[in-house]
Amino acid sequence: MLELAANTDPDLINDLQTKGMRLVDPRAGHESRRGGAGPSDHKAVSFGDTTVMVPVHTAPAFESPYLVEAPTADGLARVTKDGADIGRVRFPGRPRFYDLTTADGIPYNKIAVLHSRDVLATTILQTCIRYESRKKTCQFCSIGQSLAAGRTVAHKTPEQLAEVAKAAVELDGVKHMVMTTGTPPGRDRGAAVLAESARAVKAVVDLPIQVQCEPPEDDVWHQRMKDAGADALGMHLEAVTQEVRERIMPGKASVPLEKYFSSFEAAVRVFGRGQVSTYILAGLGDTRDAIVEMSARLVAMGVYPFVVPFVPISGTPLESHPAPDSDFMASILEPVSKLVVDGGLKASDIKAGCGKCGACSALSIYEKLRIKA
Ligand code: SF4
């Protein structure tokens, strides 16, 4: 049975990322992501030299036609769809830095975790002004769940982040870091805590960093984050039409789309074309055309539109919302990959972050196919 090579089959990745997979041995590979900011409840799976995140703890995943068996001695695990063999995959191993503890007694994996196979990810503030009330919360987000379950700490200090980042580079060879944050009260929208964290990490280890926050009130924060050591910035739209924004994320929708656009423009002047990105969740109600049109507008501004399938996370208000189907994803990612390649904004040119990692979407696989063609 052949080891599957994802870089030749984006349709398979769309199908897996929308349907999820069932695991015979849930302990295989490193711990799956549960809770945290943004999309979650995934497990990293390697197809040849491509690693993607596949939902495992979600409602669709429990019904998925994809079943992954326990890995054999060679590290390969058989995958079947409706009982028929489709190939074999690997799970990235448990990182060594997970076994360490900070001087103040906190396990390193409560400070930051491995995403995909070479990305260190942390949610600096595990609380959010948008999460305080049911009325305002982003309906897809589970930022409070991992905190409530004791899997993380509420505020990771710069010193803790620096200590963990250094170990993750030295012990596990991580290549870049994603720092996201819940939105704190205040006009900087989290930029201040991101800047102080990036500065602390860069002081001890040479690791490219993407910071992620809502658009700061004052554009001066883009330069401050860059000067502190951030290499790339994500400001995430999630939904692209106002009606969907208000329904799915009523608190965040109070920030007008125009504010995002002016902040993107200012950020591209600081970080450069392609080093500013946004996350767009397909499947929340935005039409295909709305997402593709928004992507075209973003690419023209120099912003990388990282379009990912919405995954309904257990315990959130949207846990029973259907995931998009793979044809819908293909109908968006195919044209968006053309937009980004024609616009000179390839995932592989991003210095750090979700767009560079690409594991939550098949977008970068479409890009590679387009570049090869
Ligand atoms: S794309 Fe972003 S959220 Fe997804 S695995 Fe990579 S770093 Fe994590």
Coordinates of C-alpha atoms and ligand atoms in Angstrom, one line a residue:
M1 CA 0.0 0.0 0.0
L2 CA 1.4 3.4 -1.0
E3 CA 2.1 6.2 1.3
L4 CA -0.3 9.0 0.3
A5 CA 1.1 12.1 -1.2
A6 CA -1.2 15.0 -0.5
N7 CA 0.5 17.4 -2.8
T8 CA -1.0 15.7 -5.7
D9 CA -4.6 15.5 -4.4
P10 CA -6.2 18.6 -3.0
D11 CA -9.6 16.9 -3.4
L12 CA -8.7 14.3 -0.8
I13 CA -7.6 17.0 1.6
N14 CA -10.8 19.0 1.1
D15 CA -12.8 15.8 1.8
L16 CA -10.8 14.9 4.9
Q17 CA -10.9 18.5 6.3
T18 CA -14.6 18.8 5.8
K19 CA -15.6 15.2 6.9
G20 CA -12.9 14.6 9.5
M21 CA -11.6 11.2 10.3
R22 CA -12.1 8.5 12.9
L23 CA -9.1 7.2 14.8
V24 CA -8.7 3.6 15.9
D25 CA -5.9 4.7 18.2
P26 CA -6.6 8.3 19.4
R27 CA -3.1 8.3 21.1
A28 CA -1.2 8.0 17.9
G29 CA 1.0 11.1 17.1
H30 CA 1.2 14.2 19.2
E31 CA -1.8 15.4 21.1
S32 CA -4.6 16.8 18.9
R33 CA -5.6 20.4 19.3
R34 CA -8.6 20.9 21.5
G35 CA -10.0 24.3 22.4
G36 CA -7.9 27.5 22.0
A37 CA -8.6 30.4 19.7
G38 CA -10.1 29.9 16.3
P39 CA -10.6 26.6 14.5
S40 CA -9.7 23.6 16.7
D41 CA -10.2 19.9 17.5
H42 CA -7.8 18.7 14.8
K43 CA -5.0 16.3 14.6
A44 CA -1.8 16.6 12.5
V45 CA -1.5 14.0 9.7
S46 CA 1.4 13.7 7.2
F47 CA 0.8 12.7 3.7
G48 CA 4.3 12.2 2.2
D49 CA 6.1 15.5 2.9
T50 CA 2.8 17.5 3.4
T51 CA 1.2 17.8 6.8
V52 CA -2.4 18.9 7.3
M53 CA -4.7 19.3 10.2
V54 CA -7.8 17.0 10.1
P55 CA -10.8 17.3 12.5
V56 CA -11.1 14.4 14.9
H57 CA -13.1 15.5 17.8
T58 CA -16.0 17.1 15.9
A59 CA -19.5 15.9 15.2
P60 CA -18.9 15.3 11.5
A61 CA -15.7 13.4 12.4
F62 CA -17.6 10.9 14.5
E63 CA -19.6 10.0 11.4
S64 CA -16.7 10.2 8.9
P65 CA -16.3 7.5 6.2
Y66 CA -12.5 7.9 6.8
L67 CA -11.0 5.5 9.4
V68 CA -7.3 5.7 10.3
E69 CA -5.9 2.5 11.9
A70 CA -3.1 2.4 14.5
P71 CA 0.4 3.0 13.1
T72 CA 2.4 -0.2 12.5
A73 CA 6.1 -0.6 13.4
D74 CA 7.2 1.5 10.4
G75 CA 5.2 4.4 11.6
L76 CA 2.6 4.2 8.8
A77 CA -1.1 4.0 9.5
R78 CA -3.6 2.6 7.0
V79 CA -6.5 4.8 5.9
T80 CA -9.8 3.4 4.6
K81 CA -12.8 5.2 3.2
D82 CA -16.1 3.3 3.7
G83 CA -13.9 0.2 4.3
A84 CA -11.9 0.5 1.1
D85 CA -8.1 1.0 1.4
I86 CA -7.0 4.4 0.2
G87 CA -3.3 4.5 1.4
R88 CA -1.1 5.1 4.4
V89 CA -0.3 8.2 6.4
R90 CA 2.0 9.2 9.3
F91 CA 1.4 11.1 12.5
P92 CA 4.1 13.6 13.5
G93 CA 5.7 12.4 16.8
R94 CA 5.2 13.9 20.2
P95 CA 7.6 16.9 20.5
R96 CA 10.4 16.6 23.1
F97 CA 9.7 20.0 24.5
Y98 CA 6.3 18.7 25.8
D99 CA 8.3 16.9 28.5
L100 CA 9.7 20.0 30.1
T101 CA 8.4 22.3 32.8
T102 CA 9.1 26.0 33.5
A103 CA 11.1 27.1 36.5
D104 CA 7.7 28.1 38.1
G105 CA 6.3 24.6 37.5
I106 CA 4.2 25.0 34.4
P107 CA 4.4 22.2 31.7
Y108 CA 5.7 23.7 28.5
N109 CA 2.7 22.5 26.5
K110 CA 0.5 24.7 28.6
I111 CA 2.5 27.6 27.3
A112 CA 2.7 26.7 23.6
V113 CA 1.9 23.7 21.4
L114 CA 3.1 22.2 18.2
H115 CA 0.9 22.8 15.2
S116 CA 1.3 20.7 12.1
R117 CA 4.9 19.4 12.4
D118 CA 7.1 22.5 12.7
V119 CA 5.0 25.4 14.0
L120 CA 5.0 26.6 17.6
A121 CA 1.7 28.1 18.5
T122 CA 0.5 30.0 21.5
T123 CA -2.6 31.9 22.6
I124 CA -1.0 34.6 24.8
L125 CA -4.2 35.8 26.5
Q126 CA -6.6 33.0 26.9
T127 CA -9.4 35.4 27.7
C128 CA -11.2 37.8 25.3
I129 CA -13.6 40.7 25.6
R130 CA -15.7 39.1 22.9
Y131 CA -16.0 35.9 24.9
E132 CA -17.4 37.4 28.1
S133 CA -21.1 37.3 27.0
R134 CA -23.1 34.7 25.0
K135 CA -24.5 37.6 23.0
K136 CA -21.1 39.0 21.8
T137 CA -19.0 35.8 21.5
C138 CA -17.8 34.5 18.1
Q139 CA -20.0 31.5 17.8
F140 CA -17.2 29.2 16.4
C141 CA -14.7 30.0 19.1
S142 CA -13.6 27.8 22.0
I143 CA -10.9 30.0 23.6
G144 CA -12.4 29.6 27.1
Q145 CA -12.7 25.8 26.9
S146 CA -9.0 24.8 27.2
L147 CA -8.6 27.3 30.0
A148 CA -11.6 25.9 31.9
A149 CA -10.2 22.3 31.3
G150 CA -6.8 23.3 32.7
R151 CA -5.0 22.6 29.5
T152 CA -3.4 26.1 29.4
V153 CA -2.8 29.2 31.5
A154 CA -4.7 32.5 31.1
H155 CA -1.7 34.7 30.4
K156 CA 1.6 33.4 29.1
T157 CA 4.4 35.7 30.2
P158 CA 7.2 36.9 27.8
E159 CA 9.7 35.0 29.9
Q160 CA 7.7 31.7 29.7
L161 CA 7.3 32.1 25.9
A162 CA 11.0 32.8 25.4
E163 CA 11.9 29.7 27.4
V164 CA 9.5 27.4 25.5
A165 CA 10.4 28.8 22.1
K166 CA 14.1 28.3 22.6
A167 CA 13.5 24.7 23.7
A168 CA 11.1 24.0 20.8
V169 CA 13.7 25.2 18.3
E170 CA 16.6 23.3 20.0
L171 CA 14.9 20.1 20.7
D172 CA 12.3 19.8 17.9
G173 CA 13.5 22.1 15.2
V174 CA 10.4 24.2 14.9
K175 CA 10.6 26.6 12.0
H176 CA 8.2 29.5 12.9
M177 CA 5.9 30.6 15.6
V178 CA 2.3 31.8 15.7
M179 CA 1.3 34.1 18.5
T180 CA -2.4 34.8 18.7
T181 CA -4.4 36.3 21.5
G182 CA -7.9 36.8 22.8
T183 CA -8.8 40.5 22.5
P184 CA -8.1 42.4 25.8
P185 CA -9.9 45.6 26.7
G186 CA -8.0 48.7 25.4
R187 CA -7.3 50.4 22.1
D188 CA -4.3 48.3 21.1
R189 CA -6.5 45.2 20.7
G190 CA -3.7 42.9 21.9
A191 CA -0.9 44.5 19.9
A192 CA 1.0 45.5 23.1
V193 CA 1.1 42.1 24.6
L194 CA 2.1 40.6 21.2
A195 CA 4.9 43.1 20.9
E196 CA 6.4 42.4 24.3
S197 CA 6.1 38.6 23.7
A198 CA 7.8 38.8 20.2
R199 CA 10.6 40.9 21.7
A200 CA 11.2 38.4 24.5
V201 CA 11.3 35.4 22.1
K202 CA 13.6 37.2 19.5
A203 CA 16.0 38.0 22.4
V204 CA 16.7 34.4 22.9
V205 CA 16.1 32.6 19.6
D206 CA 16.1 33.4 15.9
L207 CA 12.6 32.2 15.1
P208 CA 10.3 33.9 12.5
I209 CA 7.1 35.0 14.3
Q210 CA 3.6 35.8 13.0
V211 CA 1.4 37.8 15.4
Q212 CA -2.4 37.8 15.2
C213 CA -4.9 40.3 16.6
E214 CA -7.9 42.5 15.7
P215 CA -7.0 45.7 13.9
P216 CA -5.5 48.0 16.6
E217 CA -7.3 51.3 16.9
D218 CA -4.1 53.2 16.0
D219 CA -2.0 52.0 13.1
V220 CA 1.2 52.9 14.9
W221 CA 1.0 49.5 16.5
H222 CA 1.9 47.7 13.3
Q223 CA 5.3 49.4 13.3
R224 CA 5.7 48.7 17.1
M225 CA 5.0 45.0 16.5
K226 CA 7.4 44.9 13.6
D227 CA 10.1 46.7 15.6
A228 CA 9.6 44.2 18.5
G229 CA 10.4 41.3 16.2
A230 CA 7.2 40.3 14.5
D231 CA 7.8 39.2 10.9
A232 CA 4.2 38.8 9.7
L233 CA 0.8 39.9 10.9
G234 CA -2.6 38.2 10.7
M235 CA -5.9 40.2 11.2
H236 CA -8.7 37.7 10.7
L237 CA -12.0 38.6 9.0
E238 CA -13.4 35.0 9.5
A239 CA -16.6 36.0 7.7
V240 CA -16.7 38.5 4.8
T241 CA -20.3 39.8 4.5
Q242 CA -21.8 42.0 7.2
E243 CA -24.9 39.9 7.6
V244 CA -22.9 36.8 8.3
R245 CA -20.5 38.7 10.6
E246 CA -23.3 40.0 12.7
R247 CA -24.9 36.6 13.0
I248 CA -21.8 34.6 13.7
M249 CA -19.6 37.1 15.6
P250 CA -21.8 39.9 16.9
G251 CA -19.1 41.4 19.1
K252 CA -16.4 41.5 16.5
A253 CA -18.8 42.6 13.7
S254 CA -19.0 46.0 15.5
V255 CA -15.6 46.6 14.0
P256 CA -16.5 47.8 10.5
L257 CA -15.0 46.0 7.5
E258 CA -13.6 49.4 6.5
K259 CA -11.5 49.4 9.6
Y260 CA -10.0 46.1 8.5
F261 CA -9.3 47.5 5.1
S262 CA -7.5 50.6 6.4
S263 CA -5.6 48.5 8.9
F264 CA -4.6 46.0 6.2
E265 CA -3.3 48.9 4.0
A266 CA -1.3 50.4 6.9
A267 CA 0.1 46.9 7.8
V268 CA 1.2 46.1 4.3
R269 CA 3.2 49.3 4.3
V270 CA 5.0 48.0 7.4
F271 CA 5.3 44.3 6.9
G272 CA 5.3 44.2 3.1
R273 CA 3.1 42.5 0.4
G274 CA 2.2 39.0 1.3
Q275 CA 3.4 39.3 5.0
V276 CA -0.1 40.4 6.1
S277 CA -2.8 37.8 6.0
T278 CA -6.3 37.1 7.1
Y279 CA -8.2 33.9 7.9
I280 CA -11.6 33.3 6.2
L281 CA -13.8 30.5 7.4
A282 CA -15.8 29.1 4.4
G283 CA -19.0 27.4 5.4
L284 CA -20.5 30.0 7.8
G285 CA -22.9 31.5 5.3
D286 CA -20.8 33.6 3.0
T287 CA -21.3 32.6 -0.7
R288 CA -18.6 31.3 -2.9
D289 CA -18.7 34.5 -4.9
A290 CA -18.5 36.7 -1.8
I291 CA -15.4 34.8 -0.6
V292 CA -13.7 34.9 -4.0
E293 CA -14.5 38.6 -4.5
M294 CA -13.2 39.4 -1.1
S295 CA -10.0 37.4 -1.8
A296 CA -9.5 39.3 -5.0
R297 CA -9.8 42.6 -3.1
L298 CA -7.4 41.4 -0.4
V299 CA -4.8 40.1 -2.9
A300 CA -4.8 43.4 -4.8
M301 CA -3.9 45.1 -1.4
G302 CA -1.1 42.6 -0.8
V303 CA -3.0 40.7 1.9
Y304 CA -2.9 36.8 1.7
P305 CA -6.5 35.4 2.1
F306 CA -6.1 32.1 4.0
V307 CA -9.4 30.4 3.3
V308 CA -10.1 27.4 5.4
P309 CA -13.1 25.1 5.8
F310 CA -15.2 26.0 8.9
V311 CA -15.0 23.1 11.4
P312 CA -17.8 22.9 14.0
I313 CA -16.0 22.7 17.4
S314 CA -17.6 20.6 20.2
G315 CA -18.9 22.7 23.0
T316 CA -19.3 25.9 21.0
P317 CA -22.7 27.4 19.9
L318 CA -21.9 26.2 16.3
E319 CA -21.1 22.6 17.3
S320 CA -24.1 21.3 15.3
H321 CA -23.6 23.6 12.3
P322 CA -22.7 21.5 9.3
A323 CA -19.2 21.7 7.9
P324 CA -19.0 22.8 4.2
D325 CA -18.8 20.1 1.6
S326 CA -15.6 19.4 -0.3
D327 CA -17.1 20.6 -3.7
F328 CA -17.8 24.0 -2.1
M329 CA -14.2 24.2 -0.8
A330 CA -12.8 23.2 -4.2
S331 CA -15.0 25.8 -5.9
I332 CA -13.4 28.5 -3.7
L333 CA -9.8 27.3 -3.2
E334 CA -9.2 26.7 -6.9
P335 CA -9.9 30.3 -8.0
V336 CA -8.3 31.8 -4.8
S337 CA -5.1 29.9 -5.5
K338 CA -5.1 31.5 -9.0
L339 CA -5.6 34.9 -7.4
V340 CA -2.7 34.5 -5.0
V341 CA -0.3 33.0 -7.5
D342 CA -1.1 35.6 -10.1
G343 CA -0.8 38.3 -7.4
G344 CA 2.6 37.1 -6.4
L345 CA 1.5 36.2 -2.8
K346 CA 2.5 32.5 -2.5
A347 CA 2.2 30.7 0.9
S348 CA 5.8 29.6 0.5
D349 CA 7.0 33.3 0.5
I350 CA 5.3 34.1 3.8
K351 CA 7.9 34.3 6.6
A352 CA 5.8 32.9 9.4
G353 CA 2.3 32.0 10.5
C354 CA -0.9 30.2 9.3
G355 CA -0.6 31.1 5.6
K356 CA 2.9 29.7 5.6
C357 CA 2.0 26.6 7.6
G358 CA -1.1 26.1 5.4
A359 CA -2.1 22.9 7.3
C360 CA -5.7 24.0 8.0
S361 CA -6.6 24.3 4.3
A362 CA -5.8 22.7 0.9
L363 CA -5.1 26.2 -0.5
S364 CA -1.3 25.9 -0.6
I365 CA -1.7 22.4 -2.3
Y366 CA -3.6 24.1 -5.1
E367 CA -0.9 26.8 -5.3
K368 CA 1.9 24.2 -5.6
L369 CA 0.0 22.4 -8.4
R370 CA -0.6 25.7 -10.2
I371 CA 3.1 26.7 -9.9
K372 CA 4.2 23.3 -11.2
A373 CA 1.8 23.4 -14.2
Ligands
SF4_1 S1 -2.6 26.9 9.7 FE1 -2.4 28.1 11.6 S2 -3.9 27.2 13.0 FE2 -3.6 25.7 11.3 S3 -2.1 24.3 12.0 FE3 -1.0 25.9 10.9 S4 -0.4 27.4 12.4 FE4 -2.0 26.1 13.4

